[in-house]
Coordinates of C-alpha atoms and ligand atoms in Angstrom, one line a residue:
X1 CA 132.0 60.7 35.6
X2 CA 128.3 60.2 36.5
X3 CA 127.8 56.4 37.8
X4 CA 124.6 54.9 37.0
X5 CA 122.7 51.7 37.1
X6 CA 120.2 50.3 35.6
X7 CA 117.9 47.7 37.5
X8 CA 116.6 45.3 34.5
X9 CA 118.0 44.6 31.3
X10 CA 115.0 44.1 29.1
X11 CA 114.0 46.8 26.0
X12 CA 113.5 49.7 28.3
X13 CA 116.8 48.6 31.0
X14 CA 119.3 48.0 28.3
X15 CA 118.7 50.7 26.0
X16 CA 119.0 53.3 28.6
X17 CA 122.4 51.8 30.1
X18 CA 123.6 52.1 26.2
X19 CA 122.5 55.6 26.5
X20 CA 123.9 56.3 29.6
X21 CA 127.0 55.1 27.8
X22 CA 127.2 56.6 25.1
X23 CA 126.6 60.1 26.7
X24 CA 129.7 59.2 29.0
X25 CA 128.4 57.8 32.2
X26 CA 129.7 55.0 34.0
X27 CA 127.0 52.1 33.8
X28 CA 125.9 49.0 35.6
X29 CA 123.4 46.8 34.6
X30 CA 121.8 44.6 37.4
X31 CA 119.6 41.7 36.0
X32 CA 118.2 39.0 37.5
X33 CA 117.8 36.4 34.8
X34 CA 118.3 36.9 30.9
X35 CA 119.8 39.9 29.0
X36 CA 116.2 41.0 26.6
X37 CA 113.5 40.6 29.0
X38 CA 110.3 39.3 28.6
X39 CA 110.3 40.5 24.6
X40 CA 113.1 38.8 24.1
X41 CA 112.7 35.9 25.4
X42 CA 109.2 34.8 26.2
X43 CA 107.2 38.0 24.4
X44 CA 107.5 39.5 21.0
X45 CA 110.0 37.7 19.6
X46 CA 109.0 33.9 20.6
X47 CA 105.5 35.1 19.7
X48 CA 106.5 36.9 16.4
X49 CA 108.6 33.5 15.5
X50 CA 106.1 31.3 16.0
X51 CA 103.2 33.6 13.9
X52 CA 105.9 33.5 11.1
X53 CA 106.7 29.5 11.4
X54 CA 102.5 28.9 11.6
X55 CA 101.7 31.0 8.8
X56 CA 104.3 29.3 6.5
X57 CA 102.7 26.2 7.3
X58 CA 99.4 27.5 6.7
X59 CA 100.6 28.9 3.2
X60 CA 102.3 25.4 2.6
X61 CA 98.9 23.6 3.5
X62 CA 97.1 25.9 1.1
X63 CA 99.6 24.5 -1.5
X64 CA 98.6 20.8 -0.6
X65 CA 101.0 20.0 2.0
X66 CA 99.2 17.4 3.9
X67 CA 101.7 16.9 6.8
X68 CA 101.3 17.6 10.0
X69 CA 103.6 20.7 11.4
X70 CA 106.6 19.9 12.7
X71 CA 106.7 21.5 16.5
X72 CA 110.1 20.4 17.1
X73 CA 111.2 22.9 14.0
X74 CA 109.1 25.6 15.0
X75 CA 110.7 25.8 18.6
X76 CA 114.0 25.7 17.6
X77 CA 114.1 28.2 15.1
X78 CA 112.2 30.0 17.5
X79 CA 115.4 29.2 20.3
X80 CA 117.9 30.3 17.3
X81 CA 116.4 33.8 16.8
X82 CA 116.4 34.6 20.5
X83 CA 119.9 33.3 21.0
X84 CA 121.2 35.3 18.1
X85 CA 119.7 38.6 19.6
X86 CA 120.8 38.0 22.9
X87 CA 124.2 37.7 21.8
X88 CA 123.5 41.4 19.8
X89 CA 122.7 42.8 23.1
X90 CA 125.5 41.2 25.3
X91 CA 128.2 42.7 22.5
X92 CA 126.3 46.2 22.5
X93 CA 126.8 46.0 26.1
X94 CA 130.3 45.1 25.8
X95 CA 131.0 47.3 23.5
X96 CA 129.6 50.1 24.9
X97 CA 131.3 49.4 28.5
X98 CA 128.7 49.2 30.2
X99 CA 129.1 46.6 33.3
X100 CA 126.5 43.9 33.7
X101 CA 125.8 42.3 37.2
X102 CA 123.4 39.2 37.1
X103 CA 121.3 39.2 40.1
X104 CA 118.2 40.6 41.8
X105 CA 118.7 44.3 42.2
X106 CA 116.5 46.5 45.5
X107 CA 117.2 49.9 46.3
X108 CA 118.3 50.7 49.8
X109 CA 118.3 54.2 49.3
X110 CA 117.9 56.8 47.0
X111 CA 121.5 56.4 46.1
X112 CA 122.2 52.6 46.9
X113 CA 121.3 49.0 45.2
X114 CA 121.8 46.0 46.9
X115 CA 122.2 43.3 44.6
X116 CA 121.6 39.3 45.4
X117 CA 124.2 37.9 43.5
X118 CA 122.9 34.2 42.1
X119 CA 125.8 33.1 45.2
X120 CA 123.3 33.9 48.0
X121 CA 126.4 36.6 48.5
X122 CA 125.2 40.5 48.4
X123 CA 126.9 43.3 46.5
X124 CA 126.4 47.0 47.2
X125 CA 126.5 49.5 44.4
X126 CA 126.3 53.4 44.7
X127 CA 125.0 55.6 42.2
X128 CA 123.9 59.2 41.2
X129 CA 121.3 57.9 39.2
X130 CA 119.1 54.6 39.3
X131 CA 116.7 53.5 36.6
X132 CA 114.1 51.2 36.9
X133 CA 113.2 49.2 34.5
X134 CA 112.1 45.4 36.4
X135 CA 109.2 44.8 33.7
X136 CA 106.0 42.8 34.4
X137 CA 104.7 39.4 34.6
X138 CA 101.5 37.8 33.9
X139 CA 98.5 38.5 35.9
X140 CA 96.4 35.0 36.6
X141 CA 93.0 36.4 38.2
X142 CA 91.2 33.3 40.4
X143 CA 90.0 30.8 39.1
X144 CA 93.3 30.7 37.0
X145 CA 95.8 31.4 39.7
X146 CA 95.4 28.3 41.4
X147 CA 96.6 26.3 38.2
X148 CA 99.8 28.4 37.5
X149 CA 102.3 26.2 36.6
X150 CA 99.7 23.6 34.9
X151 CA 98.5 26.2 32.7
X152 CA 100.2 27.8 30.2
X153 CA 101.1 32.0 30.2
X154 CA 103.9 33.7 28.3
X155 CA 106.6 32.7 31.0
X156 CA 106.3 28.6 29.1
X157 CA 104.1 28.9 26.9
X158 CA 106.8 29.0 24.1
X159 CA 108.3 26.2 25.6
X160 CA 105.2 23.7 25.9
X161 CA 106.5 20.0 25.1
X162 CA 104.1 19.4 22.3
X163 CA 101.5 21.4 20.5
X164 CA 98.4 20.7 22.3
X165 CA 94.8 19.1 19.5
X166 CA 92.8 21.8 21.2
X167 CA 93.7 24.9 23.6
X168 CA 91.3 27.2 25.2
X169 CA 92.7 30.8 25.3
X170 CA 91.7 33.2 28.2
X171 CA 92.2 36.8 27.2
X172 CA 91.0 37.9 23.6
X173 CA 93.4 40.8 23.8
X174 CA 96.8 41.4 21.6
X175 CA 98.6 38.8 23.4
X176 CA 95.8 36.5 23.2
X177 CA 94.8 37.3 19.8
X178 CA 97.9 36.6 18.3
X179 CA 97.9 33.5 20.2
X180 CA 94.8 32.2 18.7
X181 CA 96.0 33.6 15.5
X182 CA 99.3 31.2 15.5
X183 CA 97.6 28.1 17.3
X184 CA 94.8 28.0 14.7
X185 CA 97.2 28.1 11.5
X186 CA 98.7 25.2 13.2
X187 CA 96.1 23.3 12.9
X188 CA 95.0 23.4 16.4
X189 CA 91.2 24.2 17.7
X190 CA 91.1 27.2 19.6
X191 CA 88.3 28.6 22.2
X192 CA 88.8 32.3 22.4
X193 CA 87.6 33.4 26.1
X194 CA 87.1 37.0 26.6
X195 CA 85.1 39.1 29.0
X196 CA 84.2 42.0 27.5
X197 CA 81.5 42.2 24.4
X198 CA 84.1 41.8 21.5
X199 CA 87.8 40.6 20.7
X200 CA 90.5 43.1 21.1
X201 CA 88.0 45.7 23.2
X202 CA 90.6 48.2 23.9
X203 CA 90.9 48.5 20.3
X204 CA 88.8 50.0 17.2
X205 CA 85.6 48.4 16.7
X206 CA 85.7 48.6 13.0
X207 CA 88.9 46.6 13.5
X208 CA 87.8 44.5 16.3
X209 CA 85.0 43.5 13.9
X210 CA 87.0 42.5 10.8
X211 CA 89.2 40.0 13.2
X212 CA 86.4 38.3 14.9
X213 CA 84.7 37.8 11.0
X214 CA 88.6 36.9 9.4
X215 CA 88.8 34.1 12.9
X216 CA 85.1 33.2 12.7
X217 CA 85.6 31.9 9.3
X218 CA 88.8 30.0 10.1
X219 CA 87.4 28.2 12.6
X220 CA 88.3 30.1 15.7
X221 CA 85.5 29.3 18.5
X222 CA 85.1 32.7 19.9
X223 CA 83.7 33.1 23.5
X224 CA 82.9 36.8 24.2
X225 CA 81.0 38.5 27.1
X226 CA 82.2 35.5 29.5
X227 CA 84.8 34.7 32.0
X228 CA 86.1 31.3 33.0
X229 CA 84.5 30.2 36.3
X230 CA 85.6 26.9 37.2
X231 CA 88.6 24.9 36.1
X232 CA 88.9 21.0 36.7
X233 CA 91.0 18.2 35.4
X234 CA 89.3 15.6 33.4
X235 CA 91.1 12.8 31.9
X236 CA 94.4 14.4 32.0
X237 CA 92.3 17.5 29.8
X238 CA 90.8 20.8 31.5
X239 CA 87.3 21.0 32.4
X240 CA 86.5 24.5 32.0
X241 CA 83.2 25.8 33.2
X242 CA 82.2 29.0 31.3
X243 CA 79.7 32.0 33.0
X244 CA 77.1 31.3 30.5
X245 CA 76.9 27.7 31.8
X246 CA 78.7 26.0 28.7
X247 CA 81.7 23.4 29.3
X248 CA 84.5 23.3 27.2
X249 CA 87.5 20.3 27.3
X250 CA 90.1 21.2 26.5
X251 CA 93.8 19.5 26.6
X252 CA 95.4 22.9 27.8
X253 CA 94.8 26.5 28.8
X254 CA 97.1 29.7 27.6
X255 CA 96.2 32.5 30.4
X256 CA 96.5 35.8 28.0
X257 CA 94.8 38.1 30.5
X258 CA 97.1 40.9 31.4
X259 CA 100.5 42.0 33.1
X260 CA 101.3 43.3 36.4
X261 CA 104.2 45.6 36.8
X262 CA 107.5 44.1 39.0
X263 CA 107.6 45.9 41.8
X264 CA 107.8 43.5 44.7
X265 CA 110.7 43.8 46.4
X266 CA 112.4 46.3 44.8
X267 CA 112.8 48.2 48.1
X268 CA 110.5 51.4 46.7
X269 CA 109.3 51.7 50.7
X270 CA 112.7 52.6 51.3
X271 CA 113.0 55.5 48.8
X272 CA 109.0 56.6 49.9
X273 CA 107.5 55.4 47.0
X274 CA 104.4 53.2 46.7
X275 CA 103.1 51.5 43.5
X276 CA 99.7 50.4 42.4
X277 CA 98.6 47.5 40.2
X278 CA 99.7 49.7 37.4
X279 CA 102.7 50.3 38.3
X280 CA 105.3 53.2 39.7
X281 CA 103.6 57.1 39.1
X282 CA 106.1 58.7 36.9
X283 CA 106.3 61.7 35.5
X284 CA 104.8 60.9 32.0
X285 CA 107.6 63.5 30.0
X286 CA 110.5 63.1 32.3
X287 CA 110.2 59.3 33.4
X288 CA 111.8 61.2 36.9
X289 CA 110.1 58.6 39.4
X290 CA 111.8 60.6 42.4
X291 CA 115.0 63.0 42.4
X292 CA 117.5 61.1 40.7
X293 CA 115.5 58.0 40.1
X294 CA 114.0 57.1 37.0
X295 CA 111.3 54.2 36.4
X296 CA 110.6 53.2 32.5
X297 CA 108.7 50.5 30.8
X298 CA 106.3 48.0 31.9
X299 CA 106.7 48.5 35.5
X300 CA 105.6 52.7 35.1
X301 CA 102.5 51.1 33.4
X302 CA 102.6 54.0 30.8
X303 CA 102.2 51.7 27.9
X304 CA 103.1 48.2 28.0
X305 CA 104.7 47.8 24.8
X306 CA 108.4 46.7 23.8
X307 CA 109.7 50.0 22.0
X308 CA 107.5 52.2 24.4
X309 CA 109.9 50.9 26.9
X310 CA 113.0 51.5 24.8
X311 CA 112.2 55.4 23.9
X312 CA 111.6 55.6 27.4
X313 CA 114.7 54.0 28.6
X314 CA 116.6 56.3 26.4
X315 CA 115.1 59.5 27.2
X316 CA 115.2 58.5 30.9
X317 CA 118.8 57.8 30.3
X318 CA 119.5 61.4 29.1
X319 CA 117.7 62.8 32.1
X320 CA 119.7 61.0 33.9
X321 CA 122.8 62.0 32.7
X322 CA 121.7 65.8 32.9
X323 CA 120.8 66.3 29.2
X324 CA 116.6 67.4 29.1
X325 CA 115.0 65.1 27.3
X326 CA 111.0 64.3 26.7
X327 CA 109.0 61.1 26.4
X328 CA 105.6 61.6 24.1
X329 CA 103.5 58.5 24.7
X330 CA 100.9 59.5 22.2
X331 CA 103.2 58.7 19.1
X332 CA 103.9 55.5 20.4
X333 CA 102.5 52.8 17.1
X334 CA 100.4 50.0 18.3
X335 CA 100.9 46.6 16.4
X336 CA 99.4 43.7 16.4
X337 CA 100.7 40.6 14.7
X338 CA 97.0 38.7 13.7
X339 CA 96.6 38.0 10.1
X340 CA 95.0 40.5 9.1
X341 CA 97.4 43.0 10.8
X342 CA 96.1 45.6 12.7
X343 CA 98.0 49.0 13.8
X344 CA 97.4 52.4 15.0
X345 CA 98.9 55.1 16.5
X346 CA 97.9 58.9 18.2
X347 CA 93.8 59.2 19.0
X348 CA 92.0 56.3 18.4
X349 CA 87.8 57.0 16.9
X350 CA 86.4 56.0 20.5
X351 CA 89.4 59.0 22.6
X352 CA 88.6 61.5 19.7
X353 CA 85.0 61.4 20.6
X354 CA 84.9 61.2 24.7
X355 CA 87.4 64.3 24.6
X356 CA 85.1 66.1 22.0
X357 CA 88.1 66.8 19.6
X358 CA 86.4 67.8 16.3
X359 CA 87.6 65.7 13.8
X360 CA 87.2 64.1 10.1
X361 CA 87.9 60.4 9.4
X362 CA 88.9 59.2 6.1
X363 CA 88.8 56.2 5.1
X364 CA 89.7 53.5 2.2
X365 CA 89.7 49.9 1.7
X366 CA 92.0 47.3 0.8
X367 CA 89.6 45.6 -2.1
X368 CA 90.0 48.8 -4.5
X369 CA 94.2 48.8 -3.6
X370 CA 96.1 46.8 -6.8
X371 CA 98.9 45.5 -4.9
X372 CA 96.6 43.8 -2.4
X373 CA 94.6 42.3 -5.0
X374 CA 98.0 41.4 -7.1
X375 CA 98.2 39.5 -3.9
X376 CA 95.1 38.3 -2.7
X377 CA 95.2 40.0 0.6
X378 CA 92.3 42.8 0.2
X379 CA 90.6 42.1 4.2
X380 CA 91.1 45.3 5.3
X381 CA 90.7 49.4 6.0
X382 CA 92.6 51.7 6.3
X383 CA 91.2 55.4 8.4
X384 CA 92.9 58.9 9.3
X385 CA 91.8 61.1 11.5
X386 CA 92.3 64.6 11.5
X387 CA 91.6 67.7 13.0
X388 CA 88.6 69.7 11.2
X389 CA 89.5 73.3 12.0
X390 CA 93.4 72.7 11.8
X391 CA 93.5 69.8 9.6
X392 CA 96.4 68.2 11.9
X393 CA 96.7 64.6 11.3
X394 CA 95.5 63.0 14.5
X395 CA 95.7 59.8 14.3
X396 CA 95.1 56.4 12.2
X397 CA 94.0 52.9 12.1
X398 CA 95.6 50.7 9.5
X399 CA 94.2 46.9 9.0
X400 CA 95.8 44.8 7.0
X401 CA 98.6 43.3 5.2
X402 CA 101.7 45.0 6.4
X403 CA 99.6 47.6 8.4
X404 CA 102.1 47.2 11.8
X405 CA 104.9 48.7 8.8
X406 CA 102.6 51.1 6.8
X407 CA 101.7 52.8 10.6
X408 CA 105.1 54.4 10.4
X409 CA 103.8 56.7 7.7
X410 CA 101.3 58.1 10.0
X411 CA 103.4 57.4 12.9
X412 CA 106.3 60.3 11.3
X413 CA 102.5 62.4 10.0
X414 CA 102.3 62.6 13.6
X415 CA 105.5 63.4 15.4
X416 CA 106.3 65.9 11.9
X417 CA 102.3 67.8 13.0
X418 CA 101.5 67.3 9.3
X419 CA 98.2 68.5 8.2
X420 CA 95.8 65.8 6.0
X421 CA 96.5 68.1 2.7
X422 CA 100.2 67.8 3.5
X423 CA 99.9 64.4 4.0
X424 CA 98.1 64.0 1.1
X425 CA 101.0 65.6 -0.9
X426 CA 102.6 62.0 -0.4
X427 CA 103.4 60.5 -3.4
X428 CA 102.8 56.7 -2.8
X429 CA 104.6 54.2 -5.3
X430 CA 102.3 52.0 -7.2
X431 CA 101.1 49.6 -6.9
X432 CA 101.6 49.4 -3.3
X433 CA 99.4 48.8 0.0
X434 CA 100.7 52.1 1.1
X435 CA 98.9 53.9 -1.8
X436 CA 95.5 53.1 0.3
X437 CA 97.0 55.7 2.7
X438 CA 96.8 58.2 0.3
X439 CA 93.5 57.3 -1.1
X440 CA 92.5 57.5 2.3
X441 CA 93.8 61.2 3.4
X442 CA 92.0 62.7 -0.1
X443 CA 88.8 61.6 0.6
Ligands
FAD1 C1 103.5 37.1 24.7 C2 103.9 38.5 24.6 C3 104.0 39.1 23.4 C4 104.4 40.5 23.3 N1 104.5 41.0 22.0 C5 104.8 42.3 21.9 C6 105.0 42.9 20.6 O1 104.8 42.3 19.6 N2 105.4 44.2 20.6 C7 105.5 45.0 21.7 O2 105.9 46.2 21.6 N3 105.4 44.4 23.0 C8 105.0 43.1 23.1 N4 104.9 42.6 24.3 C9 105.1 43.4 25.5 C10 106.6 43.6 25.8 O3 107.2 42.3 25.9 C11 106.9 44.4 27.0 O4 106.2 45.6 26.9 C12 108.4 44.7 27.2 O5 109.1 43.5 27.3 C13 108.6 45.6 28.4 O6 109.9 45.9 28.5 P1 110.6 46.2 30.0 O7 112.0 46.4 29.7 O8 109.8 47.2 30.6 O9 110.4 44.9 30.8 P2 110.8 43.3 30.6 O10 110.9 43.0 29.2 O11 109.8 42.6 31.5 O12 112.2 43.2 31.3 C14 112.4 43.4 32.6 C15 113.7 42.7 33.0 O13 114.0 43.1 34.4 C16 114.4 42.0 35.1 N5 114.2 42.2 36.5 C17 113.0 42.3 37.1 N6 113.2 42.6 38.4 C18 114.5 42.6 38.6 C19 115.3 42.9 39.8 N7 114.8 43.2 41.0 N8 116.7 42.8 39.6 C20 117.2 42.6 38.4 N9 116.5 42.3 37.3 C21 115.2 42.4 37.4 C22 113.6 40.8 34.5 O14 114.3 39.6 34.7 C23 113.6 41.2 33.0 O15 114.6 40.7 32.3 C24 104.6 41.2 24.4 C25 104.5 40.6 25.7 C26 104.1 39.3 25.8 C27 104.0 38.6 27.1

C-alpha cells in the first residue's frame, strides 16, 4: 500500500488525500490550522455569505425596510455555514480513512515530512509520495505592510467587530470587487483604490465597463489609475494619501491586492527546489513538482482559484498513486460574485487577439432575454467566441444574473470541443437567462 501525505488541508490538500484514498493509498493529512483553508474559512465562503446576507438587505431596503443591518446576524450566519462545512470535510476524511495530523508540515527530504506538532514536540512521517498543497496569503505591498494587523485583509476581515460608516478598499480586483460589492449593499461608503486604468483589469473590458457603470450609479467612489501612498491615523480614522494628490478618511482599510503562494519554510531547499513570488514551477499537466512530489493549488500559482486547486489536487492525487492523469487549466470557469455577475471561461477577447487565433464573437444582451425582464435583472451580455475556420467554441464571457452558473454551459462546450453550430443545436428552456446563450451562438 502506497503511503502518502498531503501537506495542507484546504480545496486542493483535502481533495487529493480523499483521492489518494479512495484509489487505496494510505493518507496523512498534515495541517497547520483549520480543515478548508483559506476558502473555507476566510475566502469564498465568508465572502459568498456575506454577498448573500448584504444583498437581502439591499432587497429588503428596496421594499422599505428602513433599519439599519444587523452585523451581528450577518457574521453568525456567516460562522454557521463554515462550521457546517467543516464538519463535511472532517467526516469525508474520516470516512475515507484518511489520517489527519494538525501541525506545520516541512519536507526533510524527498521522502520525509517533519511535522511541528501544536506541542512544540516533532513527528516524522515517511512517504512515497508528498503533495503540496500549503495555499497563499495576502500580499500587503509598502505603504500597507506596515499597518498589517490594523488594516483589514481576508485573514480578519470577516471577523471585523463592527461594520465600519466608510471603508476604503485597495485592490479593484475579484477579491476586492466583491468586497465593494457587499460593503456598499450594506449601506457602507466605499473608495475603490485600484492601480491600473479600470476595475477588474485582468478581466474583459466590456465587462470591466458594465461593473464600474452598475457601482458608479450605486454610489461606489471609484479610484482608478492610483495607488495608495501614504497611510496615517487621524482621529482614530485612516488618513490615506492617494498618488493623484487627493485625501481620503476613512474609518478602515480592506487590503484586496493580491496573494503570495506559502512557501516559507516548507524545506523546498532541501528537496533542490526554489520558488518565485508565484509560486513552485510545476509541471502544468502532471502537477509533478519533482519525482514523487506533487505541488497543487495556490502555492503552484497556476490559477488561484478554489476548484482550480481541487481538480488539481485530484489529478495530482492519481499521479501519485501511479494512475496517469491530466490537469487542463484552460477549462477552469472564472466567477465572480458582484451583482451583476460576471464569468468566463477558455480564451478571453484580449488572449484570442495577442495569440492571433482567428476567431468570431457572438454576442447577445440581457435586455431582449424574457426571463431577465420577468425579473428585472436585464444589466448584462452575454459573448462566445469561436474559432472561424473550425468553428470550435473557444471561449465565453457571461455578465449577469446567474452568469457564475450559466458558465457551466460553455464550460462542458469547451471540455466536449463543440463547435458554435453544435452548440447552437442546444435547446434552451424558455423563458430562461440561459436562452441568451443560444441567441448568442446563432448570431
Ligand atoms: C476573500 C477571498 C475570496 C475568495 N473567493 C473565491 C471564490 O469565490 N472562488 C474561488 O474559486 N476562489 C476564491 N478565492 C481563492 C481561494 O480561496 C483559493 O484559490 C483557494 O483557497 C486555494 O486553495 P489551496 O488549497 O491551494 O490553499 P488554501 O485554501 O490557502 O489552503 C492551504 C492550507 O494549507 C495550510 N498550510 C499552509 N502551510 C502549511 C504547512 N507548512 N503545514 C501544514 N499546513 C499548512 C493552511 O493552513 C491552509 O489551511 C478567494 C480568496 C479570498 C482570499
Amino acid at each position: 500500500m502506497k503511503k502518502i501525505v498531503v501537506i495542507g488541508g484546504g480545496p486542493g490538500g483535502y481533495p487529493a488525500a480523499l483521492k489518494a484514498a479512495a484509489l487505496g493509498a494510505h493518507v496523512t493529512l498534515v495541517e497547520k490550522g483549520k480543515l478548508g483553508g483559506v476558502c473555507l474559512n476566510c475566502g469564498c465562503i465568508p465572502s459568498k455569505s456575506f454577498l448573500y446576507q448584504a444583498h437581502r438587505y439591499q432587497t429588503a431596503c428596496a421594499e422599505g425596510f428602513t433599519g439599519t443591518p444587523d452585523f451581528e446576524k450577518i457574521k453568525k450566519a456567516q460562522q454557521n455555514t463554515t462550521q457546517k462545512l467543516s464538519q463535511g470535510i472532517s467526516f469525508l476524511l474520516k470516512k475515507a480513512g484518511v489520517t489527519v495530523i494538525t501541525g506545520e508540515g516541512r519536507l526533510t527530504d524527498e521522502h520525509t515530512v517533519a511535522v511541528r506538532l501544536p506541542s512544540g514536540e516533532m513527528q516524522t512521517l515517511s512517504a512515497d509520495g508528498i503533495i503540496l498543497a500549503t495555499g497563499s496569503e495576502a500580499f500587503l505591498p509598502s505603504p500597507l505592510d506596515a499597518w498589517k494587523g490594523q488594516i483589514y485583509d481576508n485573514s480578519n476581515f470577516f471577523t471585523m467587530p463592527t461594520l465600519p460608516r466608510t471603508l476604503a478598499i485597495v485592490g479593484g480586483g475579484v477579491i476586492g470587487c466583491e468586497m465593494a460589492d457587499c460593503m456598499n449593499a450594506l449601506g457602507v461608503e466605499v473608495h475603490l483604490i485600484e492601480l491600473q486604468a479600470r476595475i477588474l483589469p485582468q478581466e474583459d473590458e466590456n465587462a470591466s465597463r458594465t461593473l464600474t457603470q452598475v457601482f458608479t450609479k450605486r454610489g461606489v467612489h471609484l479610484h482608478t489609475g492610483v495607488s495608495v501612498r501614504e497611510i496615517a491615523r487621524q482621529d482614530g480614522c485612516f488618513a490615506l494619501t492617494i498618488s493623484d494628490g487627493t485625501k481620503r478618511t476613512v474609518d478602515a482599510v480592506l487590503a484586496a491586492i493580491g496573494r503570495v503562494p506559502n512557501t516559507s519554510g516548507l524545506g523546498l531547499e532541501t528537496i533542490g527546489v526554489t520558488s518565485t513570488r508565484h509560486g513552485v514551477q510545476v509541471n502544468p499537466h502532471t502537477l509533478q513538482l519533482k519525482n514523487n512530489i506533487y505541488a497543487v493549488g495556490d502555492v503552484n500559482g497556476l490559477c488561484p482559484l478554489a476548484h482550480a486547486a481541487t481538480r488539481q489536487g485530484q489529478v495530482a492525487a492519481t499521479n501519485v498513486c501511479g494512475v496517469p492523469a491530466q490537469y487542463h487549466n484552460e477549462r477552469v470557469p472564472r466567477a465572480i460574485y458582484t451583482t451583476p455577475e460576471i464569468a468566463s471561461v477558455g480564451f478571453t477577447r484580449a488572449q484570442l487577439q495577442e495569440q492571433q487565433i482567428p476567431f468570431k464573437s457572438h454576442k447577445s444582451f440581457l435586455l431582449g432575454n424574457g426571463r431577465a425582464a420577468a425579473q428585472d435583472q436585464t444589466t448584462g451580455f452575454f459573448e462566445i467566441f469561436s474559432h472561424t475556420q473550425t468553428e470550435e467554441v473557444l471561449g465565453g464571457i457571461l455578465v449577469g444574473a446567474q452568469a457564475t452558473e450559466l458558465v457551466h454551459v460553455l464550460s462542458t462546450a469547451l471540455c466536449a470541443k463543440m463547435t458554435r453550430t453544435q452548440l447552437a443545436e442546444v435547446v434552451f428552456a424558455h423563458p430562461t437567462l440561459a436562452e441568451s446563450i443560444g441567441e448568442a451562438i446563432t448570431k
